[in-house]
PDB file of C-alpha atoms in Angstrom:
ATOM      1  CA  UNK A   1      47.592   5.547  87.371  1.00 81.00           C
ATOM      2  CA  UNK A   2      48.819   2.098  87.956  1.00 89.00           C
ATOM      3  CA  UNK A   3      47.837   2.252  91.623  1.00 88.00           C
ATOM      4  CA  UNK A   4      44.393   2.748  90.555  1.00 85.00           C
ATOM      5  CA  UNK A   5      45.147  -0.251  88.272  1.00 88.00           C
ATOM      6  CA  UNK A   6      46.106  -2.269  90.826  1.00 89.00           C
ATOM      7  CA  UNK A   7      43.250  -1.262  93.435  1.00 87.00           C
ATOM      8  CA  UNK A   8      40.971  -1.789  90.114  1.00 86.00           C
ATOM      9  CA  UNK A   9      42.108  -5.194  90.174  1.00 88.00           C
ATOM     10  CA  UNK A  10      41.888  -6.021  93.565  1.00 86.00           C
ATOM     11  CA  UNK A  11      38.070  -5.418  93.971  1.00 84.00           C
ATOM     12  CA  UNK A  12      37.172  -7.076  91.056  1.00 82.00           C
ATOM     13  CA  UNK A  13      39.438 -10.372  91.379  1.00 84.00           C
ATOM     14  CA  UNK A  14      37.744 -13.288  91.488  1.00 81.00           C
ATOM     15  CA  UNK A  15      38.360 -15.870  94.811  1.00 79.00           C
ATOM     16  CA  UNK A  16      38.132 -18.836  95.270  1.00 81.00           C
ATOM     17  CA  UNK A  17      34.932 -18.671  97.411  1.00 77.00           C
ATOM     18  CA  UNK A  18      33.187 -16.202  94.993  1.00 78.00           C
ATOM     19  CA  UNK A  19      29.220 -16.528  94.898  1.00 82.00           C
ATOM     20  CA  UNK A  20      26.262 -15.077  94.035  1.00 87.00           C
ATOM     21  CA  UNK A  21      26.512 -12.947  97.642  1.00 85.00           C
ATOM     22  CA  UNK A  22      29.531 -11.919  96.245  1.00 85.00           C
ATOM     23  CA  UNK A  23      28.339 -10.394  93.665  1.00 88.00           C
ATOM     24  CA  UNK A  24      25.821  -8.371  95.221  1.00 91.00           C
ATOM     25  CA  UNK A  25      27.875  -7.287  97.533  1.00 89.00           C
ATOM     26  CA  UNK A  26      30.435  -5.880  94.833  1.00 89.00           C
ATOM     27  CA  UNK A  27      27.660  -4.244  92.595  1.00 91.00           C
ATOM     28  CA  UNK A  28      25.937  -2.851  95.999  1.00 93.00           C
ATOM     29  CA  UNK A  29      29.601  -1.395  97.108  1.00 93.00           C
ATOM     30  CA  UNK A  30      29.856   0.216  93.011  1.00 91.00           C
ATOM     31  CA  UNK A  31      26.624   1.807  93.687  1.00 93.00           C
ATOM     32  CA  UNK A  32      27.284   3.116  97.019  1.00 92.00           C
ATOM     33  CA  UNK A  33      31.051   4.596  95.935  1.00 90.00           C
ATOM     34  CA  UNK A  34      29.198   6.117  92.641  1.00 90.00           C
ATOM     35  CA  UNK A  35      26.924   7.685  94.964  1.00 93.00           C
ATOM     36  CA  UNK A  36      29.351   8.999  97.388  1.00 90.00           C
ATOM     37  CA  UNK A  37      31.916  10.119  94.108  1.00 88.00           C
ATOM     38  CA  UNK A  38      28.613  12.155  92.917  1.00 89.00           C
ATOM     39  CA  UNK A  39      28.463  14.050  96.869  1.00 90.00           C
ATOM     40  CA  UNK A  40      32.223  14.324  96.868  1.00 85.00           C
ATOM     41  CA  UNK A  41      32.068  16.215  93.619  1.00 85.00           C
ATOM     42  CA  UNK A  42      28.990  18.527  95.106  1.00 86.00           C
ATOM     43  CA  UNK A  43      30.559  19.174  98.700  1.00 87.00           C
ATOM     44  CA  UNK A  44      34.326  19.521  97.650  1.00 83.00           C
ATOM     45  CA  UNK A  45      33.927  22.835  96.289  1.00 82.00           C
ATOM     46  CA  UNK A  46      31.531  24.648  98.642  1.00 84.00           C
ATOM     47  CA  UNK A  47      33.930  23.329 101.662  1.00 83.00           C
ATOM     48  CA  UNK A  48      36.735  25.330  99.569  1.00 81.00           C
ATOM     49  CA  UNK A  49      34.174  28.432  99.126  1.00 81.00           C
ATOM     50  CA  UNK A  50      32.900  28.787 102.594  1.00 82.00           C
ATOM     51  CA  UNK A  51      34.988  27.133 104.889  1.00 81.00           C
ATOM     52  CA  UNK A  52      38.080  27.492 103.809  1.00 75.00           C
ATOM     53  CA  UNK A  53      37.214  31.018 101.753  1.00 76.00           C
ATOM     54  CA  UNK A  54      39.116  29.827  98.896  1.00 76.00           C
ATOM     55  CA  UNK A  55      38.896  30.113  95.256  1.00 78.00           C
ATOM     56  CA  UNK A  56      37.231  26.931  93.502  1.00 73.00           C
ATOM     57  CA  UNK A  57      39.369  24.747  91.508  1.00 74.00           C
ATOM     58  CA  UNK A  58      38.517  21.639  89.428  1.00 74.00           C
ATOM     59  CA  UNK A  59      38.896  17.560  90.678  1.00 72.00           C
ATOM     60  CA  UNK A  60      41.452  15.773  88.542  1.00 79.00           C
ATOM     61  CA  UNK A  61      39.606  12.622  87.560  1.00 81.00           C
ATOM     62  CA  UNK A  62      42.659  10.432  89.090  1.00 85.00           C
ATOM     63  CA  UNK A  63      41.985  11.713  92.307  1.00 84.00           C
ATOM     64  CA  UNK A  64      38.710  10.904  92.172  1.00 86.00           C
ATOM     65  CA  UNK A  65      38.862   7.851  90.897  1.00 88.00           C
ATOM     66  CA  UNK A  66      41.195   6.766  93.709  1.00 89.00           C
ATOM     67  CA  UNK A  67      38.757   8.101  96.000  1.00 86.00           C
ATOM     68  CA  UNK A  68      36.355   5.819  94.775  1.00 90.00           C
ATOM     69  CA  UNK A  69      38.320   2.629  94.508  1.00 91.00           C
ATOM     70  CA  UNK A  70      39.661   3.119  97.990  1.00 91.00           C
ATOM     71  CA  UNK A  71      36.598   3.230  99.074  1.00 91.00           C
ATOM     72  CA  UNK A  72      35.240   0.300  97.595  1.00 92.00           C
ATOM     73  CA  UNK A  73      38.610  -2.087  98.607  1.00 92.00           C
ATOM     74  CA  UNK A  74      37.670  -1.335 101.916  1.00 93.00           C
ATOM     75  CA  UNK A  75      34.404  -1.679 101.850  1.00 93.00           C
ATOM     76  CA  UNK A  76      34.452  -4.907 100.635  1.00 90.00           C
ATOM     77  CA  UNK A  77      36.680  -6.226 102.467  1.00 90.00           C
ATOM     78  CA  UNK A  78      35.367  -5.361 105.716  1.00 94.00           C
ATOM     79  CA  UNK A  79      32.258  -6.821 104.467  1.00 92.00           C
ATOM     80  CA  UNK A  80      33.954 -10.516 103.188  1.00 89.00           C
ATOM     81  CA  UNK A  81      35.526  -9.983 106.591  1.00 92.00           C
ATOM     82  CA  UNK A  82      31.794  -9.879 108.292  1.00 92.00           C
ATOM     83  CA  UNK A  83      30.854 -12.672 106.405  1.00 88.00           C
ATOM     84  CA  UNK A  84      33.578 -15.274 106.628  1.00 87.00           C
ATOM     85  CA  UNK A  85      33.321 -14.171 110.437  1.00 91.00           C
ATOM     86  CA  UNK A  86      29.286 -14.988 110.173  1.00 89.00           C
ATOM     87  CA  UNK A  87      30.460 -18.117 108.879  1.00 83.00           C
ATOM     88  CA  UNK A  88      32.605 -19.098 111.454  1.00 87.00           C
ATOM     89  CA  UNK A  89      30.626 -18.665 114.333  1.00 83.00           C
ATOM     90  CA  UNK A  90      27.875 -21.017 112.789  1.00 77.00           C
ATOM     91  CA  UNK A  91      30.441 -23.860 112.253  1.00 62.00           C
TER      92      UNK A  91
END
């Protein structure tokens, strides 16, 4: 729980350099990780029926809410990365 805190925290800190593209970019990345929580939730148990011909047993919502925010710290990152690298070149 206090992992998830902390990765919580570090996607929606604020920098320094925080603007409007920012933004978007966060609230795009939400989307995207509620989208692929929603598929995660659909294809975890029919892997465990037919692949690995096993009974099907429920998500515990910390797991899957670590999936989600590990996710999105990465994604974001990679993309501020992109960006300030963008940036760069153009300077």
């Amino acid at each position: 729980s206090i992992m998830c805190l902390g990765l919580f925290f570090m996607i929606y800190s604020k920098y320094k350099e925080d603007d409007e593209m920012l933004y978007m970019i966060r609230l795009q990345i939400t989307v995207q990780s509620l989208f692929l929580a929603i598929i995660y939730l659909i294809i975890s148990p029919l892997m465990e029926l037919f692949i690995f011909k096993d009974e099907i047993t429920s998500k515990s919502a910390i797991q899957i809410i670590m999936f989600i925010l590990i996710w999105q710290n990465f994604i974001f990152h990679y993309k501020r990365y992109q960006l300030k690298k963008e940036l760069n070149k153009y300077d």
